[in-house]
CSV table of C-alpha atoms and ligand atoms in Angstrom, one decimal:
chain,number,residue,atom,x,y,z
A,15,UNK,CA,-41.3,-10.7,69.5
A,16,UNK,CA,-43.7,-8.1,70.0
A,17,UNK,CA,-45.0,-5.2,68.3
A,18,UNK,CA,-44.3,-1.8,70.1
A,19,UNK,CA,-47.8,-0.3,69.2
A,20,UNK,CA,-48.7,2.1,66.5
A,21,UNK,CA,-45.8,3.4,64.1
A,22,UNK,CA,-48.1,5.6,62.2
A,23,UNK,CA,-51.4,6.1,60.7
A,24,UNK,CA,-51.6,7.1,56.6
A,25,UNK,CA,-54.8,8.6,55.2
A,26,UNK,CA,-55.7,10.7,52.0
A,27,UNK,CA,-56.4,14.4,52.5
A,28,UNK,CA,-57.5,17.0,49.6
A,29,UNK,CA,-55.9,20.0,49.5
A,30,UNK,CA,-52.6,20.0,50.8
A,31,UNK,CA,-52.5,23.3,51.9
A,32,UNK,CA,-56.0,22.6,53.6
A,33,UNK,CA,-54.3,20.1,55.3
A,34,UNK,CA,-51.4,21.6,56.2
A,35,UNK,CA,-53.9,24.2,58.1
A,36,UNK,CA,-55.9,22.2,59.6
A,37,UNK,CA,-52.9,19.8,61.1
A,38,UNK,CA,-50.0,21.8,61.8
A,39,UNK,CA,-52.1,25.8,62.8
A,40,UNK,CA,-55.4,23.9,64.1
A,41,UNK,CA,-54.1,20.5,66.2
A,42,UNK,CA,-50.7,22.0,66.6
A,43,UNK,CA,-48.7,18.9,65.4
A,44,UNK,CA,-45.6,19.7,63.1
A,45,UNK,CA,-44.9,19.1,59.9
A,46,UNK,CA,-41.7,16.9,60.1
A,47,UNK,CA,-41.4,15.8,56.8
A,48,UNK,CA,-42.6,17.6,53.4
A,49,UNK,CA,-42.1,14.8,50.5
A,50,UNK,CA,-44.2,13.0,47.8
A,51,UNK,CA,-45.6,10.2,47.2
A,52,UNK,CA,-42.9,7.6,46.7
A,53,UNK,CA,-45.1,5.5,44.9
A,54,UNK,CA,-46.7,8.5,42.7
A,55,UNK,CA,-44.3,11.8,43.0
A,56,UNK,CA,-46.2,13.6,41.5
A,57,UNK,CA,-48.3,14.0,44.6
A,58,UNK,CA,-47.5,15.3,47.9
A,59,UNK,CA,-46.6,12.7,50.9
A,60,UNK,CA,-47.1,15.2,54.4
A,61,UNK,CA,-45.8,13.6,57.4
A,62,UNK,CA,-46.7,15.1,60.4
A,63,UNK,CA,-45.8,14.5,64.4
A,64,UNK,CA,-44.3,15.7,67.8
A,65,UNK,CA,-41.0,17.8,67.2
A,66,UNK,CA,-39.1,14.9,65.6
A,67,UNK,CA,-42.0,13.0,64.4
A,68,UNK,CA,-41.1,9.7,66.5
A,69,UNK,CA,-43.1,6.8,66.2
A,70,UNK,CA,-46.1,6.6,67.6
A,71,UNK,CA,-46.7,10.4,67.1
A,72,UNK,CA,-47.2,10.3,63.5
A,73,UNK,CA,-50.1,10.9,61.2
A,74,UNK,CA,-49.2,11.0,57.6
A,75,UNK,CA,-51.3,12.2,54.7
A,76,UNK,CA,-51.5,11.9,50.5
A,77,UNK,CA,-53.2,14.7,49.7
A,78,UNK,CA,-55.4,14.0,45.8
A,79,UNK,CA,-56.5,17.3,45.7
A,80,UNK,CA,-59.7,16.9,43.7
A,81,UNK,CA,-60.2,13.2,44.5
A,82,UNK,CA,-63.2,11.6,45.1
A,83,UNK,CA,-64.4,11.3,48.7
A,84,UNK,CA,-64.1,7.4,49.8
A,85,UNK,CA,-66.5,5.4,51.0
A,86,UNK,CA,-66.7,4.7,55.1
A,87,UNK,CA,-67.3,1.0,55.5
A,88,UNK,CA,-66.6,-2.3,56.6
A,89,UNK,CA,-62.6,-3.4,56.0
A,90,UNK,CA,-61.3,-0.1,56.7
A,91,UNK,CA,-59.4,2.1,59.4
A,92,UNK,CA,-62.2,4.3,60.5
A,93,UNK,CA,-61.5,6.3,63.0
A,94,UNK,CA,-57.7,7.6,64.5
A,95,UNK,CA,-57.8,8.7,68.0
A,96,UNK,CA,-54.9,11.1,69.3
A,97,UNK,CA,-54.2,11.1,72.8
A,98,UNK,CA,-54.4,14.2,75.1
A,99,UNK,CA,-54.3,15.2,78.9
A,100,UNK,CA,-57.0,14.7,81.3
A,101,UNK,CA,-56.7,18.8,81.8
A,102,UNK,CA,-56.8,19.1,77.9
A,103,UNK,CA,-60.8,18.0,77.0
A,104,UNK,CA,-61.8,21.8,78.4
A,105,UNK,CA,-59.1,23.5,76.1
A,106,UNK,CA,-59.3,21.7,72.9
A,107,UNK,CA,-63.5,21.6,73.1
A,108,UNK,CA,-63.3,25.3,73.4
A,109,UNK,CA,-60.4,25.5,70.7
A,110,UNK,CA,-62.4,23.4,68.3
A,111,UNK,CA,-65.5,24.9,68.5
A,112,UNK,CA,-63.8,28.2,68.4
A,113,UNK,CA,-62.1,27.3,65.2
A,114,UNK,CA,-65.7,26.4,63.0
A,115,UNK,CA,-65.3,22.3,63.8
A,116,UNK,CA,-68.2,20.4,65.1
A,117,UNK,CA,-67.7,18.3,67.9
A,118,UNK,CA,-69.3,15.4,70.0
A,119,UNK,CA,-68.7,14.4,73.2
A,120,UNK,CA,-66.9,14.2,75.4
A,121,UNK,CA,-68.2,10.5,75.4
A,122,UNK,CA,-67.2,8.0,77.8
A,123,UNK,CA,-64.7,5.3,76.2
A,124,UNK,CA,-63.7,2.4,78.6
A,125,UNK,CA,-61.9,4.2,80.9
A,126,UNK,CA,-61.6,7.3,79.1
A,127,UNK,CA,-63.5,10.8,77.3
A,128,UNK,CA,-63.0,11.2,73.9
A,129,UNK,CA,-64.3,14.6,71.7
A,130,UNK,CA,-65.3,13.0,68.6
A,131,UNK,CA,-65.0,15.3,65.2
A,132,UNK,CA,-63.6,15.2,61.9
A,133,UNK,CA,-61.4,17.0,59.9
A,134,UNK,CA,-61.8,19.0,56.6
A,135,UNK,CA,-61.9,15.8,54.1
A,136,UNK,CA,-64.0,13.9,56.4
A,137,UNK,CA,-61.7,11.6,58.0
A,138,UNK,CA,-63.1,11.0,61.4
A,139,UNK,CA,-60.5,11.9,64.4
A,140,UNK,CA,-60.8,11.8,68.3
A,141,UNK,CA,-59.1,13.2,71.1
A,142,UNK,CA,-58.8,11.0,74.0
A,143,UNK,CA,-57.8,11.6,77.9
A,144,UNK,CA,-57.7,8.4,80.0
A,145,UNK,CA,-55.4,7.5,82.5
A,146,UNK,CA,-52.1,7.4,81.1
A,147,UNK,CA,-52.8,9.5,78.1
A,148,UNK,CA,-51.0,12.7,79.9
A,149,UNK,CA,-47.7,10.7,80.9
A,150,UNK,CA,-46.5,10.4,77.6
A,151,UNK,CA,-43.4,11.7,76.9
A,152,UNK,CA,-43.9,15.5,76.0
A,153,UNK,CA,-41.9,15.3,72.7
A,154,UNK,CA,-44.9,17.5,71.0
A,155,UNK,CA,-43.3,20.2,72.7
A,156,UNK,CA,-41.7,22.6,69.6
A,157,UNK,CA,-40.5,25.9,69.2
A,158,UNK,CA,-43.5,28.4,67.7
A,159,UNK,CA,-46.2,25.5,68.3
A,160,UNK,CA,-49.7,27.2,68.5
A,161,UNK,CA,-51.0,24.7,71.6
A,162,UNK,CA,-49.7,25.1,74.7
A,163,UNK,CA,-47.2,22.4,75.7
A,164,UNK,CA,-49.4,21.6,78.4
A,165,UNK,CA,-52.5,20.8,76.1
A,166,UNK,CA,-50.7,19.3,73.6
A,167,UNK,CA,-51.6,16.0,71.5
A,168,UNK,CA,-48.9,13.3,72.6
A,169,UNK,CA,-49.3,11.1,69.9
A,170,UNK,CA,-52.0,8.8,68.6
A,171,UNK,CA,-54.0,7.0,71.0
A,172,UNK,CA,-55.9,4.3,68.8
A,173,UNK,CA,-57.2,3.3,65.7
A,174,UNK,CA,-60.6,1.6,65.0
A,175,UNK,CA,-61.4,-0.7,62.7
A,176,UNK,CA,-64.4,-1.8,61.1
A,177,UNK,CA,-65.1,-5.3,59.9
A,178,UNK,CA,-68.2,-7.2,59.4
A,179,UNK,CA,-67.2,-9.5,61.9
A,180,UNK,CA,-64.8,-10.0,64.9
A,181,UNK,CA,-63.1,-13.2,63.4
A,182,UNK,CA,-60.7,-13.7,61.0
A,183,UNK,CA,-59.3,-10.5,62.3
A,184,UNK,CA,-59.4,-10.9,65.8
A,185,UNK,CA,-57.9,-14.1,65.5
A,186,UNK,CA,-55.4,-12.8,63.0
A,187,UNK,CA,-54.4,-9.9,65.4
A,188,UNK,CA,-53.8,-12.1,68.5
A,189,UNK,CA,-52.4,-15.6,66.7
A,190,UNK,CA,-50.2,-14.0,64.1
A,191,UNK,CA,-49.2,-10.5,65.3
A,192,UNK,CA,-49.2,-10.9,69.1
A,193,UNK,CA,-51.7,-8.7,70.2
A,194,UNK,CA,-54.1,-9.4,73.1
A,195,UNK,CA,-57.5,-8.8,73.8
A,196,UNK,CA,-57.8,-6.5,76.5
A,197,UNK,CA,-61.5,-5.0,76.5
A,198,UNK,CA,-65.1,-5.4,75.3
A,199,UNK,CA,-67.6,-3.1,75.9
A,200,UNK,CA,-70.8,-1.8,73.4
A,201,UNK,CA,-70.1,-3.0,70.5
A,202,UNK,CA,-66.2,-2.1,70.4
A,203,UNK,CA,-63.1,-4.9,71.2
A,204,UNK,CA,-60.4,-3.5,72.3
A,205,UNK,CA,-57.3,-5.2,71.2
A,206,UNK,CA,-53.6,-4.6,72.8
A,207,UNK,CA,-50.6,-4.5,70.9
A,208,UNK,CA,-47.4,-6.3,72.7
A,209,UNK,CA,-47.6,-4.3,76.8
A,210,UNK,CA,-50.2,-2.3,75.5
A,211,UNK,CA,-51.3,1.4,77.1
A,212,UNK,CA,-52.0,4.6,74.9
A,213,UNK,CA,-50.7,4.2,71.4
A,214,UNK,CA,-51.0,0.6,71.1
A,215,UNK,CA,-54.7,-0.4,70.6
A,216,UNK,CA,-57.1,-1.4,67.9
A,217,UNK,CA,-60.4,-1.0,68.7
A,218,UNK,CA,-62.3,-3.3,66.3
A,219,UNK,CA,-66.0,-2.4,66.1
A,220,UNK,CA,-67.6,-5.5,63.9
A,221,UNK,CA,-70.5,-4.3,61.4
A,222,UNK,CA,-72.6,-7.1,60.3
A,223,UNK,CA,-74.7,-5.9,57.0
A,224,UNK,CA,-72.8,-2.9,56.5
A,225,UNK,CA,-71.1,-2.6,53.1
A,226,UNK,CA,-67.9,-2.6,52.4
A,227,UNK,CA,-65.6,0.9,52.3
A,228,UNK,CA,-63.7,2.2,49.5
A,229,UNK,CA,-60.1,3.7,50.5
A,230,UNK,CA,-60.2,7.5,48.7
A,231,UNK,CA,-60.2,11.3,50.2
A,232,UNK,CA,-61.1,11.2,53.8
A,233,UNK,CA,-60.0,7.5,54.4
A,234,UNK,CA,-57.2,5.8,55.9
A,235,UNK,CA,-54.9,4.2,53.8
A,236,UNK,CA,-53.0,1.9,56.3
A,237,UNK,CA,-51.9,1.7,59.2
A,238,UNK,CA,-48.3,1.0,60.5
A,239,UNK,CA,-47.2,-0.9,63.2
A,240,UNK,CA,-43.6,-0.3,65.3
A,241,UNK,CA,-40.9,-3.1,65.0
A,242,UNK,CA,-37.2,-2.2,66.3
A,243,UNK,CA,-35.1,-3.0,63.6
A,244,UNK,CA,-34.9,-4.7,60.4
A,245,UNK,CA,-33.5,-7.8,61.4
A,246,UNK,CA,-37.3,-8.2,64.1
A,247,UNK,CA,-39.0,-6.9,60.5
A,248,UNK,CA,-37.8,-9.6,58.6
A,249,UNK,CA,-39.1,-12.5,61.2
A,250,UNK,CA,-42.2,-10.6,61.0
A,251,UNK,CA,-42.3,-11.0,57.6
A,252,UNK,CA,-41.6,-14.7,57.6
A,253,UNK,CA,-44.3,-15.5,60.3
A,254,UNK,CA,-46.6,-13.5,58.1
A,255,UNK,CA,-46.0,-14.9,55.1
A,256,UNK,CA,-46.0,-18.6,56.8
A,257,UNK,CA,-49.4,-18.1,57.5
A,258,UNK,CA,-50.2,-18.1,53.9
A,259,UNK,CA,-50.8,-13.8,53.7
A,260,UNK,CA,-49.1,-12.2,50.9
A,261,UNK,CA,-46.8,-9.2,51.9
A,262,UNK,CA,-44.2,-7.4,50.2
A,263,UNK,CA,-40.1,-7.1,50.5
A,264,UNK,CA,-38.6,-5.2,52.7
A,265,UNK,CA,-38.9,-1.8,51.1
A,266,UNK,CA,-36.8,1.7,51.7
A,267,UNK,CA,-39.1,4.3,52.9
A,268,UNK,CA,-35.8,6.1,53.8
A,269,UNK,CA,-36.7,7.4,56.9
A,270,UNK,CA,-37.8,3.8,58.3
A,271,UNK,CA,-38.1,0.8,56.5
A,272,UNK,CA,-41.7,-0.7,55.9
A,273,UNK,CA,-43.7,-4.3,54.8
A,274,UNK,CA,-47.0,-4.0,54.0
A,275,UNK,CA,-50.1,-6.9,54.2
A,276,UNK,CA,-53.4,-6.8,54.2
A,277,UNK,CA,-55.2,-8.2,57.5
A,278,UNK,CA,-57.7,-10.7,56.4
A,279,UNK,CA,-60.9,-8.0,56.7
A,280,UNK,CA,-59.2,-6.3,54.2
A,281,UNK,CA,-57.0,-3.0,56.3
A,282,UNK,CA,-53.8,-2.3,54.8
A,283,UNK,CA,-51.5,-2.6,57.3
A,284,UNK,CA,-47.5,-1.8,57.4
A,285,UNK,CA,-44.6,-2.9,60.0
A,286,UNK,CA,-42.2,0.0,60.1
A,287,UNK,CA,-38.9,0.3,61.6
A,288,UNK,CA,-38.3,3.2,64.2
A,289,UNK,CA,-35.1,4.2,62.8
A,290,UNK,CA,-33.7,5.7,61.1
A,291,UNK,CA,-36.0,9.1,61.6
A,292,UNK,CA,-36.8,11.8,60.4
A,293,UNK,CA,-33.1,13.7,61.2
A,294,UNK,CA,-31.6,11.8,59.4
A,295,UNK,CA,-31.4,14.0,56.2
A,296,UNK,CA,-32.5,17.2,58.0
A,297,UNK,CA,-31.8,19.3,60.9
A,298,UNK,CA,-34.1,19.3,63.5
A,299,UNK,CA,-34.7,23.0,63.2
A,300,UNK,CA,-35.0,22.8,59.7
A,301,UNK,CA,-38.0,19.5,59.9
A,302,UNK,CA,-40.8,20.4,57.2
A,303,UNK,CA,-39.9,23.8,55.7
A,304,UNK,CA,-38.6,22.5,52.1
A,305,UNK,CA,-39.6,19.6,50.1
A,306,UNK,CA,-37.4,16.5,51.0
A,307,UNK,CA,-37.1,13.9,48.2
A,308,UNK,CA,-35.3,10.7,49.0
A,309,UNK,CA,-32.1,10.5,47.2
A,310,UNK,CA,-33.7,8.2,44.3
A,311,UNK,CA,-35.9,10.9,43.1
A,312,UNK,CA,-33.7,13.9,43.7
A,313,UNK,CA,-32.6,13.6,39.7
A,314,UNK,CA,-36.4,14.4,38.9
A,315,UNK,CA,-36.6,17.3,41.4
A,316,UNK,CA,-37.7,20.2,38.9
A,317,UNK,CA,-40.0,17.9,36.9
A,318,UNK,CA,-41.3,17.5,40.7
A,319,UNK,CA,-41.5,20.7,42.0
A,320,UNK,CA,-43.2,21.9,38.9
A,321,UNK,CA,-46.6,20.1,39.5
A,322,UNK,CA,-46.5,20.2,43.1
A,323,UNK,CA,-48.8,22.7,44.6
A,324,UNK,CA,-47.2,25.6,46.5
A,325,UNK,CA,-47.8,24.7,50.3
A,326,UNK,CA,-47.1,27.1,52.9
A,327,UNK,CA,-46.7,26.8,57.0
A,328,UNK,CA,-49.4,28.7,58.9
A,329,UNK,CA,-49.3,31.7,61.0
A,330,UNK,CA,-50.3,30.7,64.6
A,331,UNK,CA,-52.5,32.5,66.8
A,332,UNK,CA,-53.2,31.1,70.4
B,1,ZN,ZN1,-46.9,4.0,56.0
């Protein structure tokens, strides 16, 4: 049993339509799925991906508008690295700097360059071209999308961790969930998730002194990790919770199904399902234009729609 890599990454955002600016008109991702919060719906919940938002191309946001700004620290998700062609550093270092954001790099990474910036909350993102960043499947590819196809993000690359030190995670990561330590180099261990490559690494980065984070606006919230199906979620479940962690029921997210546990440092971290997708109550044409509520909080739609922001898609210019 091994996990397929990274599912999707969750952080808090501000201003949705902020967000929706920077995400969708700046790094040219779509917005597949425009919901709320299932756990509070009076918030927005702003799913955004390739096309069709597959796994492993999704970054998701809650956006508090007015929320405090988190803390960065120790026991958090710290960093979320998209990946990107070789050809692409040239194009999106111009396009970034073009478009106000400050940028560092490109700095060496293993094997790879990453341009290191952040977005308008704070929450730190990279874009990184190694080897096989550029032969992932060009689902980004969509109709009206304001980065070329040949530039564009394929999906996230990495996420980086920081915990004071390398074990109980590390040794939670590779005895528990499977994954494999496949790198060290200054300061950073790069960890594998089941055959590895862009999309399945953790990059832990161990802080000893530094305090502890607090998860608000400009932080990630979790981060979710690709099973197959539910029947491979629930042995994950059982071999979690055999190791004494405590993690939740199987619950519906409606477009996948999710678990959720907390990694002994502390990250939130969730096992989703690839199916069912985001199709599955919307036509592909039609992904992220009206707001989608799963079917149990479609009886509280106008109580919903009333103190939800107006958020609108942007105009592109190339
Ligand atoms: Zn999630």
């Amino acid at each position: 049993m091994q996990l397929r890599g990274i599912h999707h990454v969750t952080a808090i955002a501000g201003d949705p339509q902020e967000n929706v600016d920077f995400y969708v008109g700046l790094l040219g991702l779509r917005l597949v799925k425009r919901s709320v919060n299932q756990d509070d719906p009076g918030t927005y919940h702003l799913f955004y991906g390739d096309a069709l938002g597959h796994p492993g191309t999704e970054l998701t946001f809650f956006p508090w508008p007015g929320g405090a700004p988190g803390i960065p620290g120790v026991g958090q998700a710290v960093a979320v690295a998209f990946a990107i062609p070789a050809a692409g550093l040239d194009y999106w270092t111009r396009r970034l700097r073009t478009n106000g954001v400050t940028i560092d790099g490109p700095v060496a990474r293993f094997d790879e360059e990453a341009i290191v910036f952040s977005d308008p909350y704070g929450l730190n993102l990279e874009l990184v071209a190694g080897a096989d960043t550029g032969d992932r499947p060009l689902w980004s590819a969509w109709d009206d999308a304001p980065v070329p196809t040949e530039y564009a993000i394929r999906g996230v690359h990495a996420v980086a961790v920081k915990e004071t030190r390398v074990d109980p995670t590390g040794a939670f990561l590779t005895d528990t969930l499977g994954f494999r330590l496949a790198a060290e180099a200054e300061g950073r261990l790069r960890f594998q998730a089941g055959e590895g490559g862009s999309g399945a690494l953790l990059d832990l980065l161990p802080q000893p002194g530094e305090r502890r984070g607090r998860v608000a606006v400009g932080t990630v919230h979790h981060v979710a990790w690709r099973t197959p199906d539910v029947a491979e979620q629930e042995r994950w479940r059982e071999a979690i919770a055999q190791r004494g962690v405590s993690i939740t029921p199987v619950i519906d997210r409606f477009w996948f199904r999710s678990i959720y546990f907390r990694e002994p440092g502390g990250v939130l971290f969730e096992i989703a399902t690839d199916g069912p997708g985001f199709t599955v109550d919307e036509d592909r044409d039609a992904l992220g234009q009206r707001l989608i509520l799963p079917p149990w909080l479609e009886p509280q739609r106008q109580q919903i729609e009333a103190v939800l922001p107006p958020v609108r898609l942007p105009q592109f210019v190339r």
